[in-house]
Amino acid sequence: MSNVNFQQSIDQSDRLVPVNLRQSGDPGIQLLISNRVRKSPYWHLSVEAGCWKATVYNRMYHPRAYVKPEDGGAMEEYRALVNDVTLWNVAVERPIRVKGPEAEAFCNYVCTRDVTRVPTMMGRYVVLCDEQGRVLNDPVMLRLADDEFWFTISDSDLAYWFRGVNHGMGFDVEIDEIDVCPLQIQGPKSEDLLADLVGEAVRDVPYYGLMLGRIEGVEVLISQTGFSGEKGYEVYAFNSSLHAETVWNTIREVGEKYRLMVIAPAHHRRIAAGILSYGQDLDHETNPFQCYLGHMVPKAKQADYIGKAALERTRELVNAGQPPFSHQLVGLKLGGKPIEDYAPDFWLVGADAGSEPCGWITSPWYSPELGTNIAMAYVPVASAEIGTELVAWLPDEFLDIPGQPVAATVSQMPFRESVHQSSRERAKAAGRDYAY
């Protein structure tokens, strides 16, 4: 009989479906590769580049490791990212296009931020909520024209949501997934590599800016965006199914002189940058004010949008010290031995070694720069103040003393400086607690 128990001591009464906090570990089960889950146009190229670990994201296979543990594993990939330049297969972001005479009005209705303020050939990080103010997706939105927007989505059914919304609203738009599977080029040498690939004009592209170009004759869209906290870009090849090999191989060939390495999305670096991962750090039952995204609820937007009334009410409750949720996402610095791979469970957090667990870790990793483990975690709202001392129950392999939890301190995010400030950091620097 299994002794993996559901954690009844942790208050999840504000959720309909509790987060599964059973500590079941990594059973070593092999991922089934079949034709029921989609392979992106870059999947076979990732396999050729050494992908040995994968997951499923947006119903597509998603490469999550290239360097074998005996060769340095994920931390060797991290070294390449922060020192040189890296190539990521992130086709699973599969863009959803909204196009038509009322595209701006539609996008402004489904996004919390004011889309009318976004000029053409620019992008924004956006949040989309349901009527109760819960986060359905946190994509990067790109505006290619007055009447055309792309959403590079996190792990959810955003296209279905868009079509369902429009079935009732009747905006004059077309909503489709398009064949422009993205790649990311991330790292301090990314600008020089992109200049070699598409020309010197890329050096003038601002953060969240866009440009059109060609790689070995293939039309591409370049955005200065990414999931790393480092300097970086995303490359969208038009008709990716046809041109995948040409674009991928050209990037790798030109990148050789910059020590380019193919790696997985850098969760170790994005944690340090305070970048959230949908499905891991938040989901469809999470409120923006609960998960470090309260700044994405604007104060100056006059137009109505889905969830507006609920989110403005939540802001009032939070400001009054009566948040309508039991747990708050925070940063943690953790003791213990270095965590250098993905956590198979939401590890538990408590007030002290003699207490029952009261929270859970969503994203842990080791930071070489800080010389300590760092993490995101949900803790009771009363324990969310920076400097609060807690403990974390990690697997035995990471414990200094077997059976004893490690120290955990609530800490400021981001944990280390990013090349580009996030919307949260820019708003704070301007004296605002909200983005436009």
XYZ file of C-alpha atoms in Angstrom:
436
model
C 0.000 0.000 0.000
C 1.330 3.470 -0.945
C 2.477 5.753 1.875
C 2.369 8.857 -0.352
C -0.189 10.987 1.463
C -2.246 14.016 0.519
C -1.185 17.056 2.588
C -4.304 17.942 4.569
C -2.530 20.497 6.781
C -2.095 22.982 3.936
C -5.036 25.310 3.405
C -6.211 25.138 -0.205
C -9.810 26.068 0.484
C -9.621 28.894 -2.068
C -9.179 26.367 -4.905
C -11.708 24.025 -6.531
C -8.976 21.517 -7.472
C -6.104 21.498 -4.935
C -2.499 21.407 -6.138
C -1.307 17.787 -5.848
C 1.237 17.950 -3.027
C 1.866 14.219 -2.638
C 5.624 13.595 -2.618
C 5.890 10.763 -5.171
C 9.344 11.570 -6.639
C 10.674 10.675 -10.062
C 9.643 7.091 -10.900
C 11.946 6.933 -13.930
C 9.062 6.323 -16.321
C 9.969 6.768 -19.996
C 8.044 9.328 -22.039
C 6.002 7.643 -24.772
C 6.701 9.118 -28.204
C 3.687 8.527 -30.432
C 1.701 10.283 -33.134
C -1.016 11.258 -30.658
C 1.155 14.189 -29.496
C 2.458 16.618 -32.109
C 6.074 16.867 -33.128
C 7.057 20.402 -34.047
C 9.017 21.038 -37.257
C 12.135 21.330 -35.078
C 11.606 18.172 -33.022
C 13.866 15.902 -35.102
C 16.547 18.598 -35.127
C 16.467 18.752 -31.332
C 16.859 14.976 -31.215
C 19.846 15.202 -33.580
C 21.315 17.906 -31.278
C 21.235 15.492 -28.339
C 17.874 15.983 -26.640
C 17.520 13.154 -24.099
C 14.712 14.452 -21.867
C 11.358 15.889 -22.933
C 7.916 16.766 -21.667
C 4.581 17.644 -23.287
C 3.544 21.303 -23.532
C 0.611 22.629 -25.539
C 0.084 19.037 -26.770
C 3.539 19.057 -28.388
C 6.800 17.364 -27.420
C 9.043 19.854 -25.656
C 12.840 19.281 -25.348
C 13.996 19.821 -21.759
C 17.609 18.561 -21.603
C 20.560 18.131 -23.965
C 23.752 17.876 -21.914
C 23.946 14.547 -20.073
C 24.468 14.640 -16.285
C 27.915 13.075 -16.587
C 28.929 15.988 -18.847
C 27.654 18.713 -16.531
C 23.909 18.483 -17.195
C 21.670 21.521 -16.927
C 24.350 23.598 -15.222
C 26.605 23.243 -18.272
C 23.701 24.556 -20.351
C 23.434 27.424 -17.858
C 27.145 28.220 -18.343
C 26.632 28.540 -22.101
C 23.608 30.803 -21.626
C 25.219 33.325 -19.271
C 28.603 33.401 -21.045
C 28.023 32.795 -24.757
C 24.842 32.170 -26.758
C 22.259 29.395 -26.915
C 19.563 28.079 -29.266
C 16.246 26.816 -27.900
C 13.466 24.876 -29.584
C 10.346 26.588 -28.182
C 7.982 25.718 -30.999
C 5.512 24.689 -28.286
C 4.732 28.396 -27.836
C 2.769 27.955 -31.103
C 1.529 31.465 -31.954
C -2.169 32.294 -32.176
C -2.946 35.074 -34.682
C -5.827 37.503 -34.279
C -6.349 39.404 -37.516
C -9.099 41.629 -38.860
C -10.667 45.095 -38.715
C -11.531 44.715 -35.010
C -8.359 42.921 -33.907
C -7.281 45.749 -31.596
C -10.708 45.922 -29.920
C -10.794 42.137 -29.450
C -7.283 41.984 -27.982
C -8.013 44.916 -25.700
C -11.064 43.040 -24.406
C -9.225 39.803 -23.586
C -6.010 41.365 -22.173
C -5.757 43.189 -18.862
C -3.212 45.669 -20.241
C -4.192 48.523 -22.574
C -3.473 47.123 -26.035
C -4.323 50.429 -27.718
C -1.037 51.801 -26.313
C 1.048 49.191 -28.176
C 2.430 50.519 -31.495
C 2.919 48.342 -34.535
C 6.097 46.247 -34.642
C 6.232 46.122 -30.856
C 5.253 43.512 -28.288
C 4.185 43.265 -24.653
C 4.043 40.633 -21.942
C 0.322 40.310 -21.211
C -2.041 38.480 -18.889
C -5.449 37.124 -19.861
C -8.003 36.310 -17.169
C -11.450 34.792 -16.888
C -14.506 36.601 -15.487
C -13.404 35.791 -11.938
C -9.971 37.325 -12.453
C -8.026 34.050 -12.655
C -5.073 33.760 -15.042
C -5.756 31.729 -18.186
C -2.522 32.577 -19.995
C 0.477 34.906 -19.766
C 1.821 35.089 -23.326
C 3.988 37.542 -25.185
C 1.772 39.524 -27.547
C 3.295 40.871 -30.766
C 1.616 43.586 -32.834
C 2.655 43.232 -36.462
C 0.133 45.689 -37.896
C -2.865 47.778 -36.927
C -5.051 44.744 -37.611
C -2.751 41.811 -36.731
C -1.609 40.453 -33.351
C 0.283 37.252 -32.449
C 0.155 35.590 -29.043
C 3.034 33.196 -28.263
C 1.214 31.186 -25.684
C 2.048 29.387 -22.491
C 0.633 25.933 -21.798
C -3.142 26.281 -22.248
C -5.944 26.293 -24.817
C -5.886 29.987 -25.637
C -7.172 29.591 -29.199
C -10.276 27.794 -27.916
C -10.818 30.524 -25.322
C -10.501 33.244 -27.969
C -13.001 31.523 -30.251
C -15.419 30.946 -27.397
C -15.225 34.599 -26.361
C -15.768 35.766 -29.917
C -18.682 33.415 -30.479
C -20.609 35.555 -28.034
C -19.051 38.940 -28.815
C -18.881 38.834 -32.612
C -15.744 40.902 -33.228
C -14.780 41.076 -36.921
C -11.599 38.997 -36.605
C -10.081 35.698 -37.676
C -8.429 33.560 -34.978
C -5.957 30.877 -36.060
C -2.809 29.032 -35.040
C -0.164 29.818 -37.657
C 2.900 27.977 -38.967
C 5.585 30.256 -37.502
C 7.113 28.032 -34.811
C 9.472 30.135 -32.674
C 13.074 29.526 -31.709
C 14.918 31.474 -29.038
C 18.497 32.736 -29.313
C 19.553 33.767 -25.810
C 22.772 34.913 -24.206
C 25.241 37.844 -24.204
C 26.446 37.074 -27.745
C 22.913 36.845 -29.195
C 22.954 40.330 -30.737
C 26.207 39.682 -32.626
C 24.888 36.349 -33.888
C 21.596 37.917 -35.040
C 23.498 40.713 -36.794
C 25.409 38.073 -38.752
C 22.152 36.294 -39.596
C 19.797 39.156 -40.532
C 21.948 42.286 -40.724
C 23.080 45.204 -38.591
C 19.547 46.636 -38.349
C 18.796 44.160 -35.577
C 21.037 46.183 -33.252
C 18.452 48.988 -33.375
C 15.545 46.772 -32.348
C 14.460 47.813 -28.834
C 13.420 45.478 -26.030
C 10.088 43.960 -27.116
C 10.646 45.424 -30.577
C 10.136 43.520 -33.845
C 11.765 43.413 -37.265
C 11.318 41.394 -40.421
C 14.329 39.765 -42.046
C 15.601 36.722 -43.892
C 17.770 33.815 -42.830
C 19.231 32.017 -45.833
C 16.323 33.321 -47.927
C 13.608 32.348 -45.451
C 11.391 35.183 -44.219
C 11.511 35.522 -40.422
C 10.159 37.793 -37.742
C 12.635 38.737 -34.995
C 11.538 39.947 -31.562
C 13.860 41.025 -28.785
C 12.172 38.885 -26.146
C 12.889 35.684 -24.235
C 12.504 33.498 -21.169
C 15.935 33.926 -19.633
C 16.675 37.330 -18.106
C 19.690 37.485 -20.458
C 19.940 39.460 -23.702
C 18.000 37.470 -26.250
C 15.701 37.192 -29.225
C 12.964 34.998 -30.638
C 13.000 33.949 -34.282
C 9.740 33.104 -36.045
C 10.249 31.429 -39.420
C 7.300 31.827 -41.751
C 6.128 28.444 -43.063
C 8.207 26.692 -40.420
C 7.104 23.231 -41.514
C 8.792 23.815 -44.859
C 11.852 25.798 -43.753
C 12.779 24.318 -40.345
C 16.031 22.684 -41.455
C 17.255 25.742 -43.352
C 16.716 28.134 -40.431
C 17.935 25.790 -37.665
C 21.050 24.634 -39.502
C 21.998 28.152 -40.600
C 21.724 29.453 -37.035
C 23.925 26.624 -35.802
C 26.520 27.085 -38.536
C 26.799 30.864 -38.110
C 26.736 30.435 -34.342
C 29.818 28.204 -34.208
C 32.199 31.157 -33.893
C 30.177 32.389 -30.894
C 30.311 28.965 -29.174
C 26.581 28.493 -29.699
C 25.059 25.575 -27.772
C 21.607 24.037 -28.237
C 19.982 23.939 -24.797
C 16.597 23.554 -23.139
C 14.576 26.548 -21.890
C 16.635 27.862 -18.999
C 14.452 27.413 -15.931
C 17.493 27.948 -13.676
C 17.985 31.438 -15.159
C 14.333 32.438 -15.410
C 13.841 31.639 -11.699
C 16.668 34.031 -10.847
C 14.979 36.641 -13.051
C 11.587 36.159 -11.374
C 9.984 34.935 -14.620
C 6.997 32.674 -14.024
C 6.238 29.345 -15.706
C 2.547 28.725 -16.371
C 1.289 25.442 -14.946
C 4.120 25.448 -12.428
C 4.110 28.848 -10.698
C 0.531 29.747 -11.606
C -2.499 28.196 -13.259
C -6.137 28.837 -14.152
C -7.119 29.108 -10.467
C -4.470 31.710 -9.610
C -5.184 35.418 -9.224
C -2.575 37.891 -10.580
C -2.279 39.587 -7.171
C -1.481 36.190 -5.689
C 1.348 35.287 -8.062
C 3.582 38.342 -8.399
C 1.568 39.715 -11.351
C -0.637 42.290 -9.653
C 1.168 45.006 -11.593
C -0.398 43.571 -14.778
C -3.788 44.882 -13.644
C -3.754 48.504 -14.894
C -5.260 51.471 -13.102
C -5.471 53.808 -16.101
C -7.255 51.542 -18.610
C -10.762 52.869 -19.222
C -11.982 50.155 -21.593
C -13.742 47.092 -20.274
C -11.949 43.756 -20.349
C -12.652 40.239 -19.161
C -12.185 40.016 -15.397
C -11.915 43.779 -14.850
C -14.526 44.056 -12.101
C -13.180 41.017 -10.233
C -9.575 42.202 -10.468
C -10.346 45.736 -9.317
C -12.257 44.271 -6.379
C -9.286 42.022 -5.583
C -6.979 45.047 -5.563
C -9.285 46.745 -3.051
C -9.255 43.680 -0.797
C -5.463 43.295 -1.026
C -4.925 46.968 -0.217
C -7.288 46.605 2.742
C -5.272 43.661 4.061
C -8.023 41.163 3.264
C -6.768 39.222 0.210
C -9.268 36.660 -1.137
C -6.620 33.938 -1.244
C -4.774 31.952 1.405
C -1.286 31.769 -0.162
C 1.064 34.229 -1.856
C 3.888 33.489 -4.317
C 7.278 34.561 -2.927
C 10.957 34.090 -3.588
C 12.932 31.832 -1.249
C 16.613 31.317 -0.592
C 17.132 27.718 0.507
C 19.832 25.833 2.352
C 20.877 22.328 1.402
C 22.980 20.860 -1.370
C 22.789 22.357 -4.889
C 19.580 21.613 -6.793
C 20.677 21.193 -10.391
C 17.707 19.586 -12.122
C 13.928 19.809 -12.346
C 11.924 19.046 -9.206
C 9.480 16.145 -9.735
C 7.154 17.372 -6.955
C 5.962 20.553 -5.284
C 8.241 20.283 -2.244
C 6.781 21.403 1.073
C 7.404 24.445 3.253
C 6.649 24.996 6.945
C 7.135 27.457 9.765
C 9.722 25.270 11.514
C 10.903 21.667 11.745
C 8.255 20.797 14.330
C 5.299 22.198 12.402
C 3.021 20.729 9.775
C 3.680 21.947 6.207
C 1.888 25.166 5.323
C 3.112 25.892 1.770
C 4.854 24.471 -1.269
C 7.784 25.173 -3.581
C 6.956 25.528 -7.274
C 10.343 26.192 -8.934
C 13.690 25.499 -7.203
C 17.237 25.621 -8.606
C 20.795 26.450 -7.619
C 22.187 29.912 -8.384
C 25.979 29.858 -8.995
C 26.167 33.653 -8.697
C 24.429 33.709 -5.319
C 26.005 30.474 -4.105
C 22.697 29.168 -2.786
C 19.510 27.420 -3.841
C 16.693 29.757 -4.862
C 13.040 29.042 -5.461
C 9.543 30.343 -5.919
C 6.978 29.114 -3.432
C 3.462 29.633 -2.166
C 3.378 30.455 1.531
C 0.538 31.681 3.772
C -0.111 35.372 3.203
C 0.937 36.083 6.789
C 4.368 34.548 6.047
C 5.010 36.377 2.775
C 6.975 39.329 4.163
C 10.586 39.517 2.976
C 12.932 38.165 5.647
C 10.463 35.650 7.103
C 12.291 32.523 8.234
C 10.770 29.177 7.212
C 11.964 25.642 6.529
C 11.690 23.436 3.439
C 11.432 19.668 3.255
C 13.651 18.652 0.338
C 14.406 15.130 -0.906
C 17.208 13.386 1.010
C 19.741 13.942 -1.764
C 19.653 17.707 -1.097
C 19.645 17.626 2.713
C 22.685 18.465 4.840
C 21.292 16.361 7.686
C 19.099 13.388 6.690
C 15.519 13.846 7.788
C 15.961 17.503 8.752
C 14.415 20.311 6.673
C 16.658 23.098 5.407
C 16.399 26.787 6.238
C 14.328 28.924 3.866
C 14.159 32.720 3.857
C 11.559 34.779 1.993
C 13.559 36.917 -0.428
C 13.099 39.647 -3.010
C 12.569 38.649 -6.646
C 14.232 38.935 -9.056
C 17.108 37.299 -7.250
C 19.700 38.819 -9.571
C 19.786 41.616 -12.090
C 18.452 40.985 -15.584
C 19.795 42.533 -18.764
C 16.380 44.096 -19.359
C 14.056 45.203 -16.589
C 10.714 43.425 -16.508
C 7.453 45.375 -16.749
C 7.198 45.004 -12.972
C 10.650 46.495 -12.411
C 10.060 49.330 -14.890
C 6.776 50.236 -13.231
C 8.411 50.208 -9.802
C 11.260 52.417 -11.034
C 8.644 54.886 -12.293
C 6.883 54.908 -8.937
C 3.931 52.818 -10.166
C 2.562 49.533 -8.840
C 0.871 48.803 -12.153
C 1.702 48.567 -15.858
C -0.178 50.306 -18.654
